[in-house]
Amino acid sequence: MRPPGSQRAPRPMPPTTSTSVPGCAPLVVEVTGLRKSYGGRTAVDGVSFTVDEGEIFKIPGPNGAGKTTTVACVEGLRVPDAGRVRVAGHPVRQALRRPQQRLFIALALIGNPRIVVLDELTTGLDPRARRDTWNLIEDVRANGVTVLLVTYFMG
């Protein structure tokens, strides 16, 4: 048991995983030395990764590992305390507010996006719906869209 008022130490994020389309693809997301704290609690500490165009990039990890904070910095919803975030070659600037998740997913798939960020997309789905969603993600990637995926499913 922690003493009253103490903070739980953040859980480290496991290594990221990716599935790239064969061939040499340009970088779409570049994160270097990302650090973000809330009050005295460090949520993300020194995270670095790159995402190639057409890639499904998975950020796995348990609750509290910093996955959503990392993606919020990539989306411009949070300002990092340190590090560098670039999307499509441009520095990320803070967005005004977070859209509703379902609306964001629908809007993300309209048009011809180069990258789609999906945060905990399959949470709460039954196994069949989760499988259908994974198939949809594969179809999106097959059409040349880069997918940055946050999930607590480690498999």
PDB file of C-alpha atoms in Angstrom:
ATOM      1  CA  MET A   1       0.000   0.000   0.000  1.00  0.00           C
ATOM      2  CA  ARG A   2       1.250   3.508  -0.845  1.00  0.00           C
ATOM      3  CA  PRO A   3       1.423   6.196   1.828  1.00  0.00           C
ATOM      4  CA  PRO A   4      -1.449   8.727   1.634  1.00  0.00           C
ATOM      5  CA  GLY A   5      -0.830  11.418  -0.985  1.00  0.00           C
ATOM      6  CA  SER A   6       1.926   9.494  -2.759  1.00  0.00           C
ATOM      7  CA  GLN A   7       1.918   9.057  -6.532  1.00  0.00           C
ATOM      8  CA  ARG A   8       2.011   5.709  -8.311  1.00  0.00           C
ATOM      9  CA  ALA A   9       5.138   5.386 -10.424  1.00  0.00           C
ATOM     10  CA  PRO A  10       4.310   5.262 -14.144  1.00  0.00           C
ATOM     11  CA  ARG A  11       4.540   1.841 -15.730  1.00  0.00           C
ATOM     12  CA  PRO A  12       7.057   1.703 -18.551  1.00  0.00           C
ATOM     13  CA  MET A  13       5.623   1.208 -22.024  1.00  0.00           C
ATOM     14  CA  PRO A  14       6.659  -2.063 -23.683  1.00  0.00           C
ATOM     15  CA  PRO A  15       8.452  -1.825 -27.015  1.00  0.00           C
ATOM     16  CA  THR A  16       6.343  -0.549 -29.876  1.00  0.00           C
ATOM     17  CA  THR A  17       5.563  -2.861 -32.769  1.00  0.00           C
ATOM     18  CA  SER A  18       4.909  -2.167 -36.410  1.00  0.00           C
ATOM     19  CA  THR A  19       3.793  -3.761 -39.612  1.00  0.00           C
ATOM     20  CA  SER A  20       5.197  -1.951 -42.623  1.00  0.00           C
ATOM     21  CA  VAL A  21       4.180  -2.182 -46.219  1.00  0.00           C
ATOM     22  CA  PRO A  22       7.201  -3.670 -48.025  1.00  0.00           C
ATOM     23  CA  GLY A  23       9.493  -1.127 -49.627  1.00  0.00           C
ATOM     24  CA  CYS A  24      11.038   2.147 -48.603  1.00  0.00           C
ATOM     25  CA  ALA A  25       8.418   4.572 -47.278  1.00  0.00           C
ATOM     26  CA  PRO A  26       8.832   8.142 -46.034  1.00  0.00           C
ATOM     27  CA  LEU A  27       8.434   8.982 -42.346  1.00  0.00           C
ATOM     28  CA  VAL A  28       4.991  10.233 -41.372  1.00  0.00           C
ATOM     29  CA  VAL A  29       5.492  10.480 -37.597  1.00  0.00           C
ATOM     30  CA  GLU A  30       8.750  11.178 -35.775  1.00  0.00           C
ATOM     31  CA  VAL A  31       8.902  11.342 -31.969  1.00  0.00           C
ATOM     32  CA  THR A  32      12.235  11.974 -30.259  1.00  0.00           C
ATOM     33  CA  GLY A  33      12.856  12.120 -26.498  1.00  0.00           C
ATOM     34  CA  LEU A  34       9.204  12.831 -25.637  1.00  0.00           C
ATOM     35  CA  ARG A  35       8.608  13.739 -22.010  1.00  0.00           C
ATOM     36  CA  LYS A  36       5.325  14.785 -20.379  1.00  0.00           C
ATOM     37  CA  SER A  37       4.479  15.252 -16.707  1.00  0.00           C
ATOM     38  CA  TYR A  38       1.293  16.187 -14.896  1.00  0.00           C
ATOM     39  CA  GLY A  39       2.092  17.942 -11.647  1.00  0.00           C
ATOM     40  CA  GLY A  40       4.886  15.914 -10.080  1.00  0.00           C
ATOM     41  CA  ARG A  41       4.014  12.705 -11.946  1.00  0.00           C
ATOM     42  CA  THR A  42       5.932  11.746 -15.075  1.00  0.00           C
ATOM     43  CA  ALA A  43       3.565  10.115 -17.572  1.00  0.00           C
ATOM     44  CA  VAL A  44       6.010   9.759 -20.505  1.00  0.00           C
ATOM     45  CA  ASP A  45       9.780   9.780 -20.140  1.00  0.00           C
ATOM     46  CA  GLY A  46      12.127   9.758 -23.132  1.00  0.00           C
ATOM     47  CA  VAL A  47       9.890   8.006 -25.668  1.00  0.00           C
ATOM     48  CA  SER A  48      11.227   7.903 -29.247  1.00  0.00           C
ATOM     49  CA  PHE A  49       9.854   6.202 -32.358  1.00  0.00           C
ATOM     50  CA  THR A  50       9.190   6.719 -36.043  1.00  0.00           C
ATOM     51  CA  VAL A  51       6.237   5.649 -38.181  1.00  0.00           C
ATOM     52  CA  ASP A  52       6.598   5.071 -41.915  1.00  0.00           C
ATOM     53  CA  GLU A  53       3.917   5.906 -44.451  1.00  0.00           C
ATOM     54  CA  GLY A  54       1.522   2.973 -44.934  1.00  0.00           C
ATOM     55  CA  GLU A  55       2.507   1.365 -41.629  1.00  0.00           C
ATOM     56  CA  ILE A  56       0.291   0.050 -38.846  1.00  0.00           C
ATOM     57  CA  PHE A  57       2.227   1.115 -35.757  1.00  0.00           C
ATOM     58  CA  LYS A  58       1.087  -0.308 -32.430  1.00  0.00           C
ATOM     59  CA  ILE A  59       1.762   1.323 -29.063  1.00  0.00           C
ATOM     60  CA  PRO A  60       0.989  -1.441 -26.579  1.00  0.00           C
ATOM     61  CA  GLY A  61       1.023  -1.200 -22.823  1.00  0.00           C
ATOM     62  CA  PRO A  62      -0.943  -1.562 -19.621  1.00  0.00           C
ATOM     63  CA  ASN A  63      -3.107   1.206 -18.177  1.00  0.00           C
ATOM     64  CA  GLY A  64      -0.928   4.023 -16.873  1.00  0.00           C
ATOM     65  CA  ALA A  65       2.004   3.342 -19.207  1.00  0.00           C
ATOM     66  CA  GLY A  66       1.687   6.666 -21.059  1.00  0.00           C
ATOM     67  CA  LYS A  67       0.162   5.447 -24.346  1.00  0.00           C
ATOM     68  CA  THR A  68      -2.687   7.957 -24.501  1.00  0.00           C
ATOM     69  CA  THR A  69      -0.461  10.808 -23.329  1.00  0.00           C
ATOM     70  CA  THR A  70       2.038   9.947 -26.072  1.00  0.00           C
ATOM     71  CA  VAL A  71      -0.664   9.947 -28.747  1.00  0.00           C
ATOM     72  CA  ALA A  72      -2.196  13.146 -27.345  1.00  0.00           C
ATOM     73  CA  CYS A  73       1.199  14.818 -27.882  1.00  0.00           C
ATOM     74  CA  VAL A  74       1.379  13.432 -31.446  1.00  0.00           C
ATOM     75  CA  GLU A  75      -2.145  14.720 -32.164  1.00  0.00           C
ATOM     76  CA  GLY A  76      -1.342  18.133 -30.701  1.00  0.00           C
ATOM     77  CA  LEU A  77      -3.816  17.700 -27.855  1.00  0.00           C
ATOM     78  CA  ARG A  78      -1.058  17.963 -25.214  1.00  0.00           C
ATOM     79  CA  VAL A  79       2.144  19.991 -25.235  1.00  0.00           C
ATOM     80  CA  PRO A  80       5.241  17.904 -24.410  1.00  0.00           C
ATOM     81  CA  ASP A  81       7.517  19.111 -21.611  1.00  0.00           C
ATOM     82  CA  ALA A  82      10.528  18.034 -23.672  1.00  0.00           C
ATOM     83  CA  GLY A  83      11.356  16.282 -26.912  1.00  0.00           C
ATOM     84  CA  ARG A  84      10.287  16.718 -30.503  1.00  0.00           C
ATOM     85  CA  VAL A  85       7.149  15.602 -32.352  1.00  0.00           C
ATOM     86  CA  ARG A  86       6.790  15.924 -36.128  1.00  0.00           C
ATOM     87  CA  VAL A  87       3.902  14.715 -38.302  1.00  0.00           C
ATOM     88  CA  ALA A  88       4.271  14.674 -42.090  1.00  0.00           C
ATOM     89  CA  GLY A  89       7.520  16.620 -41.659  1.00  0.00           C
ATOM     90  CA  HIS A  90       5.955  19.447 -39.654  1.00  0.00           C
ATOM     91  CA  PRO A  91       6.189  20.250 -35.945  1.00  0.00           C
ATOM     92  CA  VAL A  92       2.983  19.482 -34.055  1.00  0.00           C
ATOM     93  CA  ARG A  93       1.122  22.397 -32.520  1.00  0.00           C
ATOM     94  CA  GLN A  94      -1.465  22.063 -29.786  1.00  0.00           C
ATOM     95  CA  ALA A  95      -5.054  21.517 -30.948  1.00  0.00           C
ATOM     96  CA  LEU A  96      -7.920  23.418 -29.351  1.00  0.00           C
ATOM     97  CA  ARG A  97      -9.892  20.483 -27.921  1.00  0.00           C
ATOM     98  CA  ARG A  98     -10.255  16.728 -28.221  1.00  0.00           C
ATOM     99  CA  PRO A  99     -13.134  15.627 -30.488  1.00  0.00           C
ATOM    100  CA  GLN A 100     -15.459  12.870 -29.383  1.00  0.00           C
ATOM    101  CA  GLN A 101     -13.814   9.479 -30.088  1.00  0.00           C
ATOM    102  CA  ARG A 102     -16.519   8.033 -32.343  1.00  0.00           C
ATOM    103  CA  LEU A 103     -16.811  11.210 -34.367  1.00  0.00           C
ATOM    104  CA  PHE A 104     -13.010  11.349 -34.674  1.00  0.00           C
ATOM    105  CA  ILE A 105     -12.867   7.782 -36.032  1.00  0.00           C
ATOM    106  CA  ALA A 106     -15.571   8.524 -38.605  1.00  0.00           C
ATOM    107  CA  LEU A 107     -13.933  11.780 -39.674  1.00  0.00           C
ATOM    108  CA  ALA A 108     -10.489  10.174 -39.779  1.00  0.00           C
ATOM    109  CA  LEU A 109     -11.636   7.728 -42.441  1.00  0.00           C
ATOM    110  CA  ILE A 110     -13.312  10.331 -44.688  1.00  0.00           C
ATOM    111  CA  GLY A 111     -11.376  11.610 -47.663  1.00  0.00           C
ATOM    112  CA  ASN A 112      -7.857  10.545 -48.353  1.00  0.00           C
ATOM    113  CA  PRO A 113      -5.894  10.752 -45.077  1.00  0.00           C
ATOM    114  CA  ARG A 114      -2.177   9.959 -44.987  1.00  0.00           C
ATOM    115  CA  ILE A 115      -2.320   9.009 -41.307  1.00  0.00           C
ATOM    116  CA  VAL A 116      -5.050   7.905 -38.902  1.00  0.00           C
ATOM    117  CA  VAL A 117      -4.556   7.893 -35.119  1.00  0.00           C
ATOM    118  CA  LEU A 118      -6.768   5.357 -33.333  1.00  0.00           C
ATOM    119  CA  ASP A 119      -6.689   5.449 -29.523  1.00  0.00           C
ATOM    120  CA  GLU A 120      -8.101   2.383 -27.713  1.00  0.00           C
ATOM    121  CA  LEU A 121     -10.377   1.697 -30.676  1.00  0.00           C
ATOM    122  CA  THR A 122     -11.319  -1.870 -29.699  1.00  0.00           C
ATOM    123  CA  THR A 123     -11.875  -1.331 -25.961  1.00  0.00           C
ATOM    124  CA  GLY A 124     -15.152  -2.861 -24.837  1.00  0.00           C
ATOM    125  CA  LEU A 125     -15.825  -4.742 -28.073  1.00  0.00           C
ATOM    126  CA  ASP A 126     -16.770  -8.400 -28.142  1.00  0.00           C
ATOM    127  CA  PRO A 127     -14.265 -10.735 -29.874  1.00  0.00           C
ATOM    128  CA  ARG A 128     -16.104 -10.742 -33.212  1.00  0.00           C
ATOM    129  CA  ALA A 129     -16.443  -6.951 -33.333  1.00  0.00           C
ATOM    130  CA  ARG A 130     -12.779  -6.625 -32.341  1.00  0.00           C
ATOM    131  CA  ARG A 131     -11.760  -8.994 -35.188  1.00  0.00           C
ATOM    132  CA  ASP A 132     -13.922  -7.024 -37.653  1.00  0.00           C
ATOM    133  CA  THR A 133     -12.281  -3.806 -36.472  1.00  0.00           C
ATOM    134  CA  TRP A 134      -8.781  -5.262 -36.950  1.00  0.00           C
ATOM    135  CA  ASN A 135      -9.796  -6.300 -40.485  1.00  0.00           C
ATOM    136  CA  LEU A 136     -10.992  -2.739 -41.154  1.00  0.00           C
ATOM    137  CA  ILE A 137      -7.655  -1.396 -39.918  1.00  0.00           C
ATOM    138  CA  GLU A 138      -5.816  -3.775 -42.276  1.00  0.00           C
ATOM    139  CA  ASP A 139      -8.031  -2.574 -45.165  1.00  0.00           C
ATOM    140  CA  VAL A 140      -7.275   1.060 -44.324  1.00  0.00           C
ATOM    141  CA  ARG A 141      -3.533   0.299 -44.311  1.00  0.00           C
ATOM    142  CA  ALA A 142      -3.827  -1.648 -47.589  1.00  0.00           C
ATOM    143  CA  ASN A 143      -5.095   1.587 -49.144  1.00  0.00           C
ATOM    144  CA  GLY A 144      -1.833   3.324 -48.197  1.00  0.00           C
ATOM    145  CA  VAL A 145      -2.938   5.000 -44.983  1.00  0.00           C
ATOM    146  CA  THR A 146      -0.521   5.014 -42.058  1.00  0.00           C
ATOM    147  CA  VAL A 147      -2.161   3.808 -38.811  1.00  0.00           C
ATOM    148  CA  LEU A 148      -0.920   4.848 -35.362  1.00  0.00           C
ATOM    149  CA  LEU A 149      -2.732   2.517 -32.981  1.00  0.00           C
ATOM    150  CA  VAL A 150      -2.934   2.662 -29.182  1.00  0.00           C
ATOM    151  CA  THR A 151      -4.137  -0.493 -27.448  1.00  0.00           C
ATOM    152  CA  TYR A 152      -3.768  -2.403 -24.203  1.00  0.00           C
ATOM    153  CA  PHE A 153      -4.085  -5.660 -26.162  1.00  0.00           C
ATOM    154  CA  MET A 154      -0.509  -6.921 -26.115  1.00  0.00           C
ATOM    155  CA  GLY A 155      -0.894  -9.845 -28.553  1.00  0.00           C
TER     156      GLY A 155
END
